[in-house]
C-alpha cells in the first residue's frame, strides 16, 4: 500500500504533464499494436496500462471516502463473477472465451476484467456528471455510452487476444446484458449519492474509445 501511495502522490504533484502523458500513452499503443512485429509486446502491456489508468483516476479523485470505495469494490466483484458465470456457461453473454491478452486468470476469467468494468463505470459517470441532464437521462446516457464502447471494443478484442466469441458472431444478448449491468451500476451510484468529479476521467474515456475505434478501423481495412 505504501508503494501505491507513493506512486499516487508522485502523479498528483505533476498534474500539468498528465494530460500529455495519457494522450501519448494511447497514441504509442495504437502504433505498437498496429505493427505486427511489436503487437505481442503491446498486448502484454494491456493490463498494466489499465492499472496505470486506475492510479491516475485515484490520484485525481476529489473525494476519497469509504462509501465510494465499497461501492466500486462491489462493482468489481459483481462484474467479475458475472463474467466468470458468462465465460464458463455461455448463458450470460453468449459463448466466448478469454485469451492471454488481459493477463492472469481466475476461473478462466482475467482478474483485470472487473477493473475494466470499474474504470468504464467511473469514467462514463464522470462524463455525464458534467452535463445538466436530469438524473434518469444521465444514467441512461452513461449506460448507453458503455454499450457503444463495447460494440467498438468487440471488434478489436480478438486481434489483441483479449477474448473471442466461438461462433464468430457476437449475439445481441451480449449488448443487452452490458446495457442492463451498466444501468444497474450507474443506478447504484446515484442511489448511494456518489458523484464522480475527476478532471482526467473524461479524457481517459475518450482516449480509450478513440484508441479502440482507430484499431477497429485498422483491423477491418487490413482483413
GROMACS .gro file of C-alpha atoms in nm:
model
  223
    1UNK     CA    1   0.000   0.000   0.000
    2UNK     CA    2   0.289   0.237   0.074
    3UNK     CA    3   0.417   0.186  -0.281
    4UNK     CA    4   0.076   0.266  -0.427
    5UNK     CA    5   0.051   0.576  -0.207
    6UNK     CA    6   0.395   0.689  -0.321
    7UNK     CA    7   0.304   0.646  -0.689
    8UNK     CA    8  -0.028   0.828  -0.639
    9UNK     CA    9   0.145   1.118  -0.461
   10UNK     CA   10   0.406   1.136  -0.737
   11UNK     CA   11   0.137   1.152  -1.006
   12UNK     CA   12  -0.074   1.413  -0.826
   13UNK     CA   13   0.220   1.656  -0.799
   14UNK     CA   14   0.270   1.653  -1.175
   15UNK     CA   15  -0.079   1.742  -1.288
   16UNK     CA   16   0.018   1.963  -1.589
   17UNK     CA   17   0.206   1.674  -1.752
   18UNK     CA   18  -0.061   1.408  -1.703
   19UNK     CA   19  -0.278   1.510  -1.998
   20UNK     CA   20   0.012   1.479  -2.241
   21UNK     CA   21   0.116   1.152  -2.080
   22UNK     CA   22  -0.231   0.998  -2.124
   23UNK     CA   23  -0.258   1.102  -2.489
   24UNK     CA   24   0.097   0.982  -2.563
   25UNK     CA   25   0.028   0.650  -2.389
   26UNK     CA   26  -0.263   0.569  -2.619
   27UNK     CA   27  -0.104   0.707  -2.937
   28UNK     CA   28   0.201   0.488  -2.879
   29UNK     CA   29  -0.034   0.199  -2.801
   30UNK     CA   30  -0.212   0.240  -3.136
   31UNK     CA   31   0.117   0.238  -3.325
   32UNK     CA   32   0.258  -0.053  -3.125
   33UNK     CA   33  -0.046  -0.273  -3.178
   34UNK     CA   34  -0.085  -0.179  -3.544
   35UNK     CA   35   0.270  -0.303  -3.619
   36UNK     CA   36   0.268  -0.686  -3.627
   37UNK     CA   37   0.627  -0.708  -3.501
   38UNK     CA   38   0.553  -0.517  -3.178
   39UNK     CA   39   0.188  -0.621  -3.130
   40UNK     CA   40   0.262  -0.907  -2.890
   41UNK     CA   41   0.459  -0.683  -2.656
   42UNK     CA   42   0.194  -0.411  -2.650
   43UNK     CA   43  -0.084  -0.664  -2.594
   44UNK     CA   44   0.119  -0.795  -2.299
   45UNK     CA   45   0.121  -0.439  -2.159
   46UNK     CA   46  -0.260  -0.403  -2.172
   47UNK     CA   47  -0.334  -0.498  -1.806
   48UNK     CA   48  -0.059  -0.264  -1.688
   49UNK     CA   49  -0.200   0.025  -1.891
   50UNK     CA   50  -0.535  -0.032  -1.720
   51UNK     CA   51  -0.360  -0.028  -1.380
   52UNK     CA   52  -0.181   0.297  -1.469
   53UNK     CA   53  -0.519   0.443  -1.570
   54UNK     CA   54  -0.660   0.341  -1.232
   55UNK     CA   55  -0.373   0.511  -1.047
   56UNK     CA   56  -0.433   0.833  -1.240
   57UNK     CA   57  -0.803   0.824  -1.151
   58UNK     CA   58  -0.726   0.759  -0.783
   59UNK     CA   59  -0.475   1.044  -0.777
   60UNK     CA   60  -0.726   1.296  -0.913
   61UNK     CA   61  -1.042   1.166  -0.748
   62UNK     CA   62  -1.177   1.461  -0.549
   63UNK     CA   63  -1.340   1.279  -0.258
   64UNK     CA   64  -1.187   0.968  -0.108
   65UNK     CA   65  -1.430   0.802   0.130
   66UNK     CA   66  -1.524   0.454   0.247
   67UNK     CA   67  -1.865   0.453   0.078
   68UNK     CA   68  -1.719   0.519  -0.268
   69UNK     CA   69  -1.453   0.252  -0.211
   70UNK     CA   70  -1.712  -0.006  -0.105
   71UNK     CA   71  -1.946   0.069  -0.397
   72UNK     CA   72  -1.669   0.033  -0.656
   73UNK     CA   73  -1.533  -0.275  -0.481
   74UNK     CA   74  -1.883  -0.424  -0.510
   75UNK     CA   75  -1.893  -0.334  -0.882
   76UNK     CA   76  -1.555  -0.502  -0.927
   77UNK     CA   77  -1.661  -0.822  -0.752
   78UNK     CA   78  -2.008  -0.845  -0.906
   79UNK     CA   79  -1.889  -0.775  -1.260
   80UNK     CA   80  -1.601  -1.022  -1.223
   81UNK     CA   81  -1.821  -1.306  -1.103
   82UNK     CA   82  -2.082  -1.233  -1.369
   83UNK     CA   83  -1.800  -1.263  -1.624
   84UNK     CA   84  -1.696  -1.590  -1.456
   85UNK     CA   85  -2.050  -1.722  -1.496
   86UNK     CA   86  -2.064  -1.590  -1.852
   87UNK     CA   87  -1.742  -1.744  -1.980
   88UNK     CA   88  -1.797  -2.080  -1.808
   89UNK     CA   89  -2.163  -2.129  -1.902
   90UNK     CA   90  -2.226  -1.924  -2.217
   91UNK     CA   91  -2.561  -1.821  -2.069
   92UNK     CA   92  -2.494  -1.457  -1.982
   93UNK     CA   93  -2.317  -1.300  -2.281
   94UNK     CA   94  -2.305  -1.591  -2.525
   95UNK     CA   95  -2.032  -1.847  -2.597
   96UNK     CA   96  -1.693  -1.682  -2.573
   97UNK     CA   97  -1.352  -1.748  -2.422
   98UNK     CA   98  -1.069  -1.530  -2.293
   99UNK     CA   99  -0.725  -1.528  -2.449
  100UNK     CA  100  -0.397  -1.424  -2.289
  101UNK     CA  101  -0.422  -1.051  -2.365
  102UNK     CA  102  -0.572  -0.950  -2.030
  103UNK     CA  103  -0.324  -1.130  -1.808
  104UNK     CA  104  -0.373  -1.358  -1.506
  105UNK     CA  105  -0.696  -1.557  -1.492
  106UNK     CA  106  -0.906  -1.698  -1.213
  107UNK     CA  107  -1.187  -1.941  -1.307
  108UNK     CA  108  -1.099  -1.887  -1.676
  109UNK     CA  109  -1.155  -1.513  -1.631
  110UNK     CA  110  -0.887  -1.239  -1.624
  111UNK     CA  111  -0.878  -1.062  -1.289
  112UNK     CA  112  -0.836  -0.732  -1.474
  113UNK     CA  113  -1.183  -0.761  -1.634
  114UNK     CA  114  -1.352  -0.646  -1.313
  115UNK     CA  115  -1.121  -0.346  -1.309
  116UNK     CA  116  -1.222  -0.268  -1.667
  117UNK     CA  117  -1.587  -0.252  -1.559
  118UNK     CA  118  -1.493  -0.021  -1.270
  119UNK     CA  119  -1.297   0.211  -1.499
  120UNK     CA  120  -1.579   0.232  -1.753
  121UNK     CA  121  -1.849   0.296  -1.493
  122UNK     CA  122  -1.631   0.555  -1.320
  123UNK     CA  123  -1.535   0.740  -1.641
  124UNK     CA  124  -1.879   0.741  -1.803
  125UNK     CA  125  -2.031   0.864  -1.478
  126UNK     CA  126  -1.775   1.146  -1.471
  127UNK     CA  127  -1.855   1.238  -1.832
  128UNK     CA  128  -2.230   1.266  -1.772
  129UNK     CA  129  -2.196   1.437  -1.433
  130UNK     CA  130  -2.061   1.734  -1.630
  131UNK     CA  131  -2.391   1.767  -1.817
  132UNK     CA  132  -2.710   1.939  -1.699
  133UNK     CA  133  -2.932   1.643  -1.787
  134UNK     CA  134  -3.191   1.504  -1.549
  135UNK     CA  135  -3.068   1.212  -1.338
  136UNK     CA  136  -3.252   0.939  -1.538
  137UNK     CA  137  -3.100   1.076  -1.860
  138UNK     CA  138  -2.753   1.082  -1.703
  139UNK     CA  139  -2.792   0.717  -1.606
  140UNK     CA  140  -2.926   0.619  -1.949
  141UNK     CA  141  -2.661   0.821  -2.134
  142UNK     CA  142  -2.372   0.679  -1.932
  143UNK     CA  143  -2.506   0.325  -1.976
  144UNK     CA  144  -2.555   0.368  -2.350
  145UNK     CA  145  -2.201   0.508  -2.378
  146UNK     CA  146  -2.069   0.187  -2.224
  147UNK     CA  147  -2.260  -0.021  -2.479
  148UNK     CA  148  -2.124   0.186  -2.769
  149UNK     CA  149  -1.777   0.144  -2.621
  150UNK     CA  150  -1.831  -0.233  -2.603
  151UNK     CA  151  -1.952  -0.250  -2.964
  152UNK     CA  152  -1.622  -0.098  -3.077
  153UNK     CA  153  -1.414  -0.299  -2.829
  154UNK     CA  154  -1.563  -0.627  -2.954
  155UNK     CA  155  -1.415  -0.556  -3.298
  156UNK     CA  156  -1.065  -0.524  -3.152
  157UNK     CA  157  -1.069  -0.790  -2.877
  158UNK     CA  158  -0.988  -1.096  -3.096
  159UNK     CA  159  -0.690  -0.921  -3.259
  160UNK     CA  160  -0.550  -0.834  -2.915
  161UNK     CA  161  -0.613  -1.185  -2.783
  162UNK     CA  162  -0.847  -1.049  -2.516
  163UNK     CA  163  -1.149  -1.267  -2.596
  164UNK     CA  164  -1.346  -1.405  -2.887
  165UNK     CA  165  -1.690  -1.549  -2.944
  166UNK     CA  166  -1.696  -1.913  -3.050
  167UNK     CA  167  -1.935  -1.870  -3.339
  168UNK     CA  168  -1.751  -1.563  -3.466
  169UNK     CA  169  -2.072  -1.365  -3.434
  170UNK     CA  170  -2.148  -1.154  -3.129
  171UNK     CA  171  -2.500  -1.227  -3.003
  172UNK     CA  172  -2.741  -0.941  -2.936
  173UNK     CA  173  -2.780  -1.053  -2.574
  174UNK     CA  174  -2.417  -0.958  -2.512
  175UNK     CA  175  -2.507  -0.594  -2.565
  176UNK     CA  176  -2.840  -0.622  -2.383
  177UNK     CA  177  -2.664  -0.763  -2.075
  178UNK     CA  178  -2.396  -0.494  -2.100
  179UNK     CA  179  -2.662  -0.225  -2.102
  180UNK     CA  180  -2.851  -0.387  -1.813
  181UNK     CA  181  -2.540  -0.415  -1.597
  182UNK     CA  182  -2.429  -0.062  -1.684
  183UNK     CA  183  -2.777   0.064  -1.595
  184UNK     CA  184  -2.762  -0.124  -1.264
  185UNK     CA  185  -2.418   0.006  -1.169
  186UNK     CA  186  -2.495   0.368  -1.258
  187UNK     CA  187  -2.826   0.349  -1.071
  188UNK     CA  188  -2.644   0.218  -0.763
  189UNK     CA  189  -2.404   0.514  -0.781
  190UNK     CA  190  -2.700   0.754  -0.784
  191UNK     CA  191  -2.881   0.578  -0.501
  192UNK     CA  192  -2.560   0.581  -0.296
  193UNK     CA  193  -2.525   0.954  -0.364
  194UNK     CA  194  -2.186   0.916  -0.531
  195UNK     CA  195  -2.096   1.189  -0.781
  196UNK     CA  196  -1.770   1.145  -0.966
  197UNK     CA  197  -1.567   1.461  -1.017
  198UNK     CA  198  -1.234   1.386  -1.179
  199UNK     CA  199  -1.069   1.611  -1.437
  200UNK     CA  200  -0.892   1.323  -1.612
  201UNK     CA  201  -1.172   1.063  -1.619
  202UNK     CA  202  -1.339   1.203  -1.936
  203UNK     CA  203  -1.000   1.231  -2.111
  204UNK     CA  204  -0.917   0.871  -2.026
  205UNK     CA  205  -1.253   0.752  -2.158
  206UNK     CA  206  -1.220   0.947  -2.483
  207UNK     CA  207  -0.861   0.829  -2.535
  208UNK     CA  208  -0.957   0.466  -2.477
  209UNK     CA  209  -1.255   0.493  -2.710
  210UNK     CA  210  -1.055   0.660  -2.989
  211UNK     CA  211  -0.777   0.404  -2.935
  212UNK     CA  212  -1.025   0.119  -2.991
  213UNK     CA  213  -1.203   0.293  -3.279
  214UNK     CA  214  -0.882   0.355  -3.475
  215UNK     CA  215  -0.766  -0.002  -3.419
  216UNK     CA  216  -1.108  -0.139  -3.518
  217UNK     CA  217  -1.090   0.053  -3.845
  218UNK     CA  218  -0.729  -0.054  -3.899
  219UNK     CA  219  -0.800  -0.425  -3.848
  220UNK     CA  220  -1.113  -0.407  -4.064
  221UNK     CA  221  -0.920  -0.247  -4.351
  222UNK     CA  222  -0.632  -0.492  -4.308
  223UNK     CA  223  -0.850  -0.801  -4.350
   0.00000   0.00000   0.00000
